[in-house]
CSV table of N, CA and C in Angstrom, one decimal:
chain,number,residue,atom,x,y,z
K,1,UNK,N,-21.9,-9.5,6.0
K,1,UNK,CA,-20.7,-9.1,5.2
K,1,UNK,C,-19.7,-8.4,6.0
K,2,UNK,N,-18.4,-8.8,5.9
K,2,UNK,CA,-17.4,-8.1,6.6
K,2,UNK,C,-16.8,-7.0,5.7
K,3,UNK,N,-16.3,-5.9,6.3
K,3,UNK,CA,-15.7,-4.9,5.5
K,3,UNK,C,-14.2,-5.1,5.6
K,4,UNK,N,-13.8,-6.3,5.2
K,4,UNK,CA,-12.3,-6.5,5.2
K,4,UNK,C,-12.0,-6.8,3.7
K,5,UNK,N,-10.7,-6.7,3.5
K,5,UNK,CA,-10.1,-7.0,2.1
K,5,UNK,C,-9.5,-8.3,2.1
K,6,UNK,N,-9.9,-9.2,1.3
K,6,UNK,CA,-9.5,-10.6,1.3
K,6,UNK,C,-8.4,-10.8,0.2
K,7,UNK,N,-7.4,-11.5,0.6
K,7,UNK,CA,-6.2,-11.7,-0.3
K,7,UNK,C,-6.4,-13.0,-1.1
K,8,UNK,N,-6.2,-12.9,-2.4
K,8,UNK,CA,-6.2,-14.1,-3.2
K,8,UNK,C,-5.3,-13.9,-4.4
K,9,UNK,N,-5.1,-14.9,-5.2
K,9,UNK,CA,-4.3,-14.7,-6.4
K,9,UNK,C,-4.9,-15.6,-7.5
K,10,UNK,N,-5.1,-15.0,-8.7
K,10,UNK,CA,-5.7,-15.7,-9.8
K,10,UNK,C,-7.0,-16.5,-9.5
K,11,UNK,N,-7.8,-15.8,-8.7
K,11,UNK,CA,-9.1,-16.4,-8.3
K,11,UNK,C,-9.0,-17.4,-7.2
K,12,UNK,N,-7.9,-17.7,-6.6
K,12,UNK,CA,-7.7,-18.7,-5.5
K,12,UNK,C,-7.4,-17.9,-4.2
K,13,UNK,N,-8.2,-18.1,-3.2
K,13,UNK,CA,-8.0,-17.4,-1.9
K,13,UNK,C,-6.7,-17.8,-1.3
K,14,UNK,N,-5.9,-16.8,-0.7
K,14,UNK,CA,-4.8,-17.1,0.1
K,14,UNK,C,-5.3,-17.4,1.5
K,15,UNK,N,-4.9,-18.6,2.1
K,15,UNK,CA,-5.4,-19.0,3.4
K,15,UNK,C,-4.3,-19.2,4.4
K,16,UNK,N,-4.7,-19.1,5.6
K,16,UNK,CA,-3.8,-19.4,6.7
K,16,UNK,C,-3.7,-21.0,6.9
K,17,UNK,N,-2.8,-21.4,7.8
K,17,UNK,CA,-2.7,-22.8,8.1
K,17,UNK,C,-4.0,-23.4,8.7
K,18,UNK,N,-4.9,-22.6,9.3
K,18,UNK,CA,-6.1,-23.1,9.8
K,18,UNK,C,-7.3,-23.0,8.8
K,19,UNK,N,-6.9,-22.6,7.5
K,19,UNK,CA,-7.9,-22.5,6.5
K,19,UNK,C,-8.7,-21.2,6.3
K,20,UNK,N,-8.5,-20.3,7.2
K,20,UNK,CA,-9.1,-19.0,7.1
K,20,UNK,C,-8.5,-18.1,6.0
K,21,UNK,N,-9.3,-17.4,5.3
K,21,UNK,CA,-8.7,-16.5,4.2
K,21,UNK,C,-8.0,-15.3,4.8
K,22,UNK,N,-6.8,-15.0,4.3
K,22,UNK,CA,-6.0,-13.9,4.8
K,22,UNK,C,-6.8,-12.6,4.4
K,23,UNK,N,-6.9,-11.7,5.4
K,23,UNK,CA,-7.7,-10.4,5.2
K,23,UNK,C,-7.1,-9.3,6.0
K,24,UNK,N,-7.5,-8.1,5.7
K,24,UNK,CA,-7.0,-6.9,6.4
K,24,UNK,C,-8.2,-5.9,6.4
K,25,UNK,N,-8.2,-5.1,7.5
K,25,UNK,CA,-9.2,-4.0,7.6
K,25,UNK,C,-8.9,-2.9,6.7
K,26,UNK,N,-7.7,-2.6,6.4
K,26,UNK,CA,-7.3,-1.5,5.6
K,26,UNK,C,-6.2,-1.9,4.6
K,27,UNK,N,-6.3,-1.3,3.4
K,27,UNK,CA,-5.2,-1.5,2.4
K,27,UNK,C,-4.8,-0.1,1.9
K,28,UNK,N,-3.5,0.2,1.9
K,28,UNK,CA,-3.0,1.5,1.4
K,28,UNK,C,-2.1,1.2,0.2
K,29,UNK,N,-2.4,1.9,-0.9
K,29,UNK,CA,-1.6,1.8,-2.1
K,29,UNK,C,-0.8,3.1,-2.0
K,30,UNK,N,0.5,3.0,-1.6
K,30,UNK,CA,1.4,4.2,-1.5
K,30,UNK,C,2.3,4.2,-2.8
K,31,UNK,N,2.1,5.2,-3.6
K,31,UNK,CA,2.9,5.3,-4.8
K,31,UNK,C,4.2,6.0,-4.6
K,32,UNK,N,5.3,5.2,-4.9
K,32,UNK,CA,6.7,5.6,-4.6
K,32,UNK,C,7.6,5.4,-5.8
K,33,UNK,N,8.7,6.1,-5.8
K,33,UNK,CA,9.7,5.9,-6.9
K,33,UNK,C,10.6,4.8,-6.5
K,34,UNK,N,11.1,4.1,-7.5
K,34,UNK,CA,12.0,3.0,-7.4
K,34,UNK,C,13.3,3.3,-8.2
K,35,UNK,N,14.2,4.1,-7.6
K,35,UNK,CA,15.4,4.4,-8.4
K,35,UNK,C,16.3,3.1,-8.3
K,36,UNK,N,17.2,3.0,-9.3
K,36,UNK,CA,18.2,1.9,-9.4
K,36,UNK,C,19.3,2.2,-8.4
K,37,UNK,N,19.6,1.3,-7.5
K,37,UNK,CA,20.6,1.6,-6.5
K,37,UNK,C,21.9,0.7,-6.7
K,38,UNK,N,21.8,-0.1,-7.7
K,38,UNK,CA,23.0,-1.0,-7.9
K,38,UNK,C,22.7,-2.0,-9.0
K,39,UNK,N,23.6,-2.8,-9.3
K,39,UNK,CA,23.4,-3.9,-10.3
K,39,UNK,C,24.0,-5.2,-9.8
K,40,UNK,N,23.4,-6.2,-10.2
K,40,UNK,CA,23.9,-7.6,-9.9
K,40,UNK,C,23.9,-8.4,-11.2
K,41,UNK,N,24.3,-9.6,-11.2
K,41,UNK,CA,24.3,-10.4,-12.4
K,41,UNK,C,23.0,-10.5,-13.1
K,42,UNK,N,21.9,-10.5,-12.3
K,42,UNK,CA,20.6,-10.7,-12.9
K,42,UNK,C,20.0,-9.3,-13.4
K,43,UNK,N,20.7,-8.2,-13.1
K,43,UNK,CA,20.2,-6.9,-13.6
K,43,UNK,C,20.2,-5.9,-12.5
K,44,UNK,N,19.4,-4.8,-12.8
K,44,UNK,CA,19.4,-3.6,-11.9
K,44,UNK,C,18.7,-4.0,-10.6
K,45,UNK,N,19.0,-3.3,-9.5
K,45,UNK,CA,18.4,-3.4,-8.2
K,45,UNK,C,17.7,-2.1,-7.9
K,46,UNK,N,16.3,-2.2,-7.9
K,46,UNK,CA,15.5,-1.0,-7.6
K,46,UNK,C,15.3,-1.0,-6.1
K,47,UNK,N,15.1,0.2,-5.5
K,47,UNK,CA,14.8,0.3,-4.1
K,47,UNK,C,13.7,1.4,-3.9
K,48,UNK,N,12.7,1.1,-3.2
K,48,UNK,CA,11.6,2.0,-3.0
K,48,UNK,C,12.0,3.2,-2.1
K,49,UNK,N,11.7,4.4,-2.6
K,49,UNK,CA,12.0,5.6,-1.9
K,49,UNK,C,10.8,5.9,-0.9
K,50,UNK,N,11.1,5.7,0.4
K,50,UNK,CA,10.0,5.9,1.4
K,50,UNK,C,10.1,7.2,2.1
K,51,UNK,N,11.2,8.0,1.9
K,51,UNK,CA,11.3,9.3,2.5
K,51,UNK,C,10.9,10.3,1.4
K,52,UNK,N,10.0,11.2,1.7
K,52,UNK,CA,9.5,12.1,0.7
K,52,UNK,C,8.0,12.3,0.8
K,53,UNK,N,7.3,12.4,-0.3
K,53,UNK,CA,5.9,12.5,-0.3
K,53,UNK,C,5.3,12.1,-1.7
K,54,UNK,N,4.0,11.8,-1.7
K,54,UNK,CA,3.4,11.4,-3.0
K,54,UNK,C,1.9,11.1,-2.8
K,55,UNK,N,1.4,10.5,-3.8
K,55,UNK,CA,0.0,10.1,-3.8
K,55,UNK,C,-0.2,8.7,-3.2
K,56,UNK,N,-1.5,8.5,-2.7
K,56,UNK,CA,-1.8,7.2,-2.2
K,56,UNK,C,-3.3,7.0,-2.4
K,57,UNK,N,-3.8,5.8,-2.3
K,57,UNK,CA,-5.2,5.4,-2.3
K,57,UNK,C,-5.4,4.5,-1.1
K,58,UNK,N,-6.4,4.9,-0.2
K,58,UNK,CA,-6.7,4.1,1.0
K,58,UNK,C,-8.1,3.5,0.9
K,59,UNK,N,-8.1,2.2,1.1
K,59,UNK,CA,-9.4,1.5,1.1
K,59,UNK,C,-9.6,1.0,2.6
K,60,UNK,N,-10.7,1.5,3.2
K,60,UNK,CA,-11.0,1.2,4.6
K,60,UNK,C,-12.5,1.3,4.8
K,61,UNK,N,-13.1,0.4,5.6
K,61,UNK,CA,-14.5,0.5,6.0
K,61,UNK,C,-15.4,0.6,4.7
K,62,UNK,N,-15.0,-0.1,3.7
K,62,UNK,CA,-15.9,-0.2,2.5
K,62,UNK,C,-15.8,1.1,1.6
K,63,UNK,N,-14.8,2.0,1.9
K,63,UNK,CA,-14.7,3.2,1.0
K,63,UNK,C,-13.3,3.2,0.5
K,64,UNK,N,-13.1,4.0,-0.6
K,64,UNK,CA,-11.8,4.3,-1.2
K,64,UNK,C,-11.6,5.8,-1.2
K,65,UNK,N,-10.5,6.2,-0.7
K,65,UNK,CA,-10.1,7.6,-0.6
K,65,UNK,C,-8.8,7.9,-1.3
K,66,UNK,N,-8.8,8.9,-2.1
K,66,UNK,CA,-7.5,9.4,-2.6
K,66,UNK,C,-6.8,10.2,-1.5
K,67,UNK,N,-5.5,9.9,-1.4
K,67,UNK,CA,-4.8,10.5,-0.2
K,67,UNK,C,-3.4,11.0,-0.7
K,68,UNK,N,-2.7,11.6,0.3
K,68,UNK,CA,-1.4,12.1,0.1
K,68,UNK,C,-0.6,11.5,1.2
K,69,UNK,N,0.6,11.0,0.9
K,69,UNK,CA,1.5,10.5,2.0
K,69,UNK,C,2.7,11.4,2.1
K,70,UNK,N,3.2,11.5,3.3
K,70,UNK,CA,4.5,12.3,3.5
K,70,UNK,C,5.3,11.7,4.7
K,71,UNK,N,6.6,11.7,4.5
K,71,UNK,CA,7.5,11.1,5.5
K,71,UNK,C,8.8,12.0,5.3
K,72,UNK,N,8.9,13.0,6.1
K,72,UNK,CA,10.1,13.9,5.9
K,72,UNK,C,11.4,13.4,6.2
K,73,UNK,N,11.5,12.4,7.1
K,73,UNK,CA,12.8,11.8,7.5
K,73,UNK,C,12.7,10.3,7.6
K,74,UNK,N,13.7,9.6,7.6
K,74,UNK,CA,13.7,8.1,7.8
K,74,UNK,C,13.1,7.7,9.2
K,75,UNK,N,13.3,8.5,10.2
K,75,UNK,CA,12.8,8.2,11.5
K,75,UNK,C,11.3,8.6,11.7
K,76,UNK,N,10.8,9.4,10.8
K,76,UNK,CA,9.4,9.9,11.0
K,76,UNK,C,8.4,8.8,10.6
K,77,UNK,N,7.2,8.9,11.2
K,77,UNK,CA,6.1,8.0,10.8
K,77,UNK,C,5.4,8.6,9.6
K,78,UNK,N,5.1,7.7,8.6
K,78,UNK,CA,4.4,8.2,7.4
K,78,UNK,C,3.0,8.7,7.8
K,79,UNK,N,2.7,9.9,7.3
K,79,UNK,CA,1.4,10.5,7.5
K,79,UNK,C,0.6,10.4,6.2
K,80,UNK,N,-0.7,10.1,6.4
K,80,UNK,CA,-1.7,10.0,5.3
K,80,UNK,C,-2.8,11.0,5.5
K,81,UNK,N,-2.9,11.9,4.5
K,81,UNK,CA,-3.9,13.0,4.7
K,81,UNK,C,-4.8,13.0,3.4
K,82,UNK,N,-6.0,13.7,3.6
K,82,UNK,CA,-7.0,13.8,2.5
K,82,UNK,C,-6.6,15.1,1.7
K,83,UNK,N,-7.5,15.5,0.8
K,83,UNK,CA,-7.2,16.6,-0.1
K,83,UNK,C,-7.1,17.9,0.7
K,84,UNK,N,-7.8,18.0,1.9
K,84,UNK,CA,-7.8,19.2,2.7
K,84,UNK,C,-6.6,19.2,3.7
K,85,UNK,N,-5.8,18.1,3.7
K,85,UNK,CA,-4.7,18.0,4.7
K,85,UNK,C,-5.0,17.4,6.0
K,86,UNK,N,-6.3,16.9,6.1
K,86,UNK,CA,-6.7,16.3,7.3
K,86,UNK,C,-6.2,14.8,7.4
K,87,UNK,N,-5.7,14.4,8.6
K,87,UNK,CA,-5.2,13.0,8.7
K,87,UNK,C,-6.4,12.1,8.5
K,88,UNK,N,-6.1,11.0,7.8
K,88,UNK,CA,-7.1,10.0,7.5
K,88,UNK,C,-7.1,8.9,8.6
K,89,UNK,N,-8.3,8.6,9.1
K,89,UNK,CA,-8.4,7.6,10.2
K,89,UNK,C,-8.6,6.3,9.5
K,90,UNK,N,-8.0,5.3,10.0
K,90,UNK,CA,-8.1,3.9,9.5
K,90,UNK,C,-9.0,3.1,10.5
K,91,UNK,N,-9.6,2.0,9.9
K,91,UNK,CA,-10.3,1.1,10.7
K,91,UNK,C,-9.4,0.3,11.6
K,92,UNK,N,-9.7,0.2,12.9
K,92,UNK,CA,-8.8,-0.6,13.8
K,92,UNK,C,-8.6,-2.1,13.2
K,93,UNK,N,-7.4,-2.6,13.2
K,93,UNK,CA,-7.1,-3.9,12.7
K,93,UNK,C,-5.9,-3.9,11.8
K,94,UNK,N,-5.7,-5.0,11.2
K,94,UNK,CA,-4.6,-5.2,10.3
K,94,UNK,C,-4.6,-4.2,9.1
K,95,UNK,N,-3.5,-3.7,8.7
K,95,UNK,CA,-3.3,-2.8,7.6
K,95,UNK,C,-2.2,-3.3,6.7
K,96,UNK,N,-2.5,-3.4,5.4
K,96,UNK,CA,-1.5,-3.7,4.4
K,96,UNK,C,-1.1,-2.5,3.7
K,97,UNK,N,0.2,-2.3,3.4
K,97,UNK,CA,0.7,-1.2,2.6
K,97,UNK,C,1.4,-1.7,1.3
K,98,UNK,N,0.8,-1.4,0.2
K,98,UNK,CA,1.4,-1.8,-1.1
K,98,UNK,C,2.2,-0.7,-1.6
K,99,UNK,N,3.5,-0.9,-1.8
K,99,UNK,CA,4.4,0.2,-2.3
K,99,UNK,C,4.4,0.1,-3.9
K,100,UNK,N,3.4,0.8,-4.4
K,100,UNK,CA,3.2,0.7,-5.9
K,100,UNK,C,4.1,1.7,-6.6
K,101,UNK,N,4.7,1.3,-7.7
K,101,UNK,CA,5.5,2.3,-8.5
K,101,UNK,C,4.6,3.5,-9.0
K,102,UNK,N,5.2,4.7,-8.9
K,102,UNK,CA,4.5,5.9,-9.4
K,102,UNK,C,4.1,5.7,-10.8
K,103,UNK,N,2.9,6.0,-11.1
K,103,UNK,CA,2.4,5.8,-12.5
K,103,UNK,C,1.6,4.5,-12.7
K,104,UNK,N,1.7,3.6,-11.7
K,104,UNK,CA,1.0,2.3,-11.9
K,104,UNK,C,-0.5,2.5,-11.6
K,105,UNK,N,-1.3,1.7,-12.1
K,105,UNK,CA,-2.8,1.8,-11.9
K,105,UNK,C,-3.2,0.9,-10.7
K,106,UNK,N,-4.4,1.2,-10.3
K,106,UNK,CA,-5.0,0.4,-9.2
K,106,UNK,C,-5.9,-0.6,-9.8
K,107,UNK,N,-5.7,-1.9,-9.5
K,107,UNK,CA,-6.5,-3.0,-10.0
K,107,UNK,C,-7.0,-3.8,-8.8
K,108,UNK,N,-8.2,-3.6,-8.3
K,108,UNK,CA,-8.7,-4.4,-7.2
K,108,UNK,C,-10.1,-5.0,-7.6
K,109,UNK,N,-10.4,-6.2,-7.1
K,109,UNK,CA,-11.7,-6.8,-7.4
K,109,UNK,C,-12.2,-7.3,-6.0
């Protein structure tokens, strides 16, 4: 068994052109605000706020950890820490970051 997170939709695996299922070693659910930054004919245009701080959930190496994210400036690298403020180590390999709206739930299978 691999400790990777496999991507699929509605029970169907998402695969690459060679038939392998798309997967990642880490998945980060970073909860961000989406203020409206403008309007177009189809309606409002939301934009993820990536500077600031908030909650996150990190799944890596078969575990799920509640985390805190912070990015003080646009040029800074986002930091992910645990409840004690210790940086969270990720498994080497591909990492997906889901920019989930604040208040949304986590639904993973």
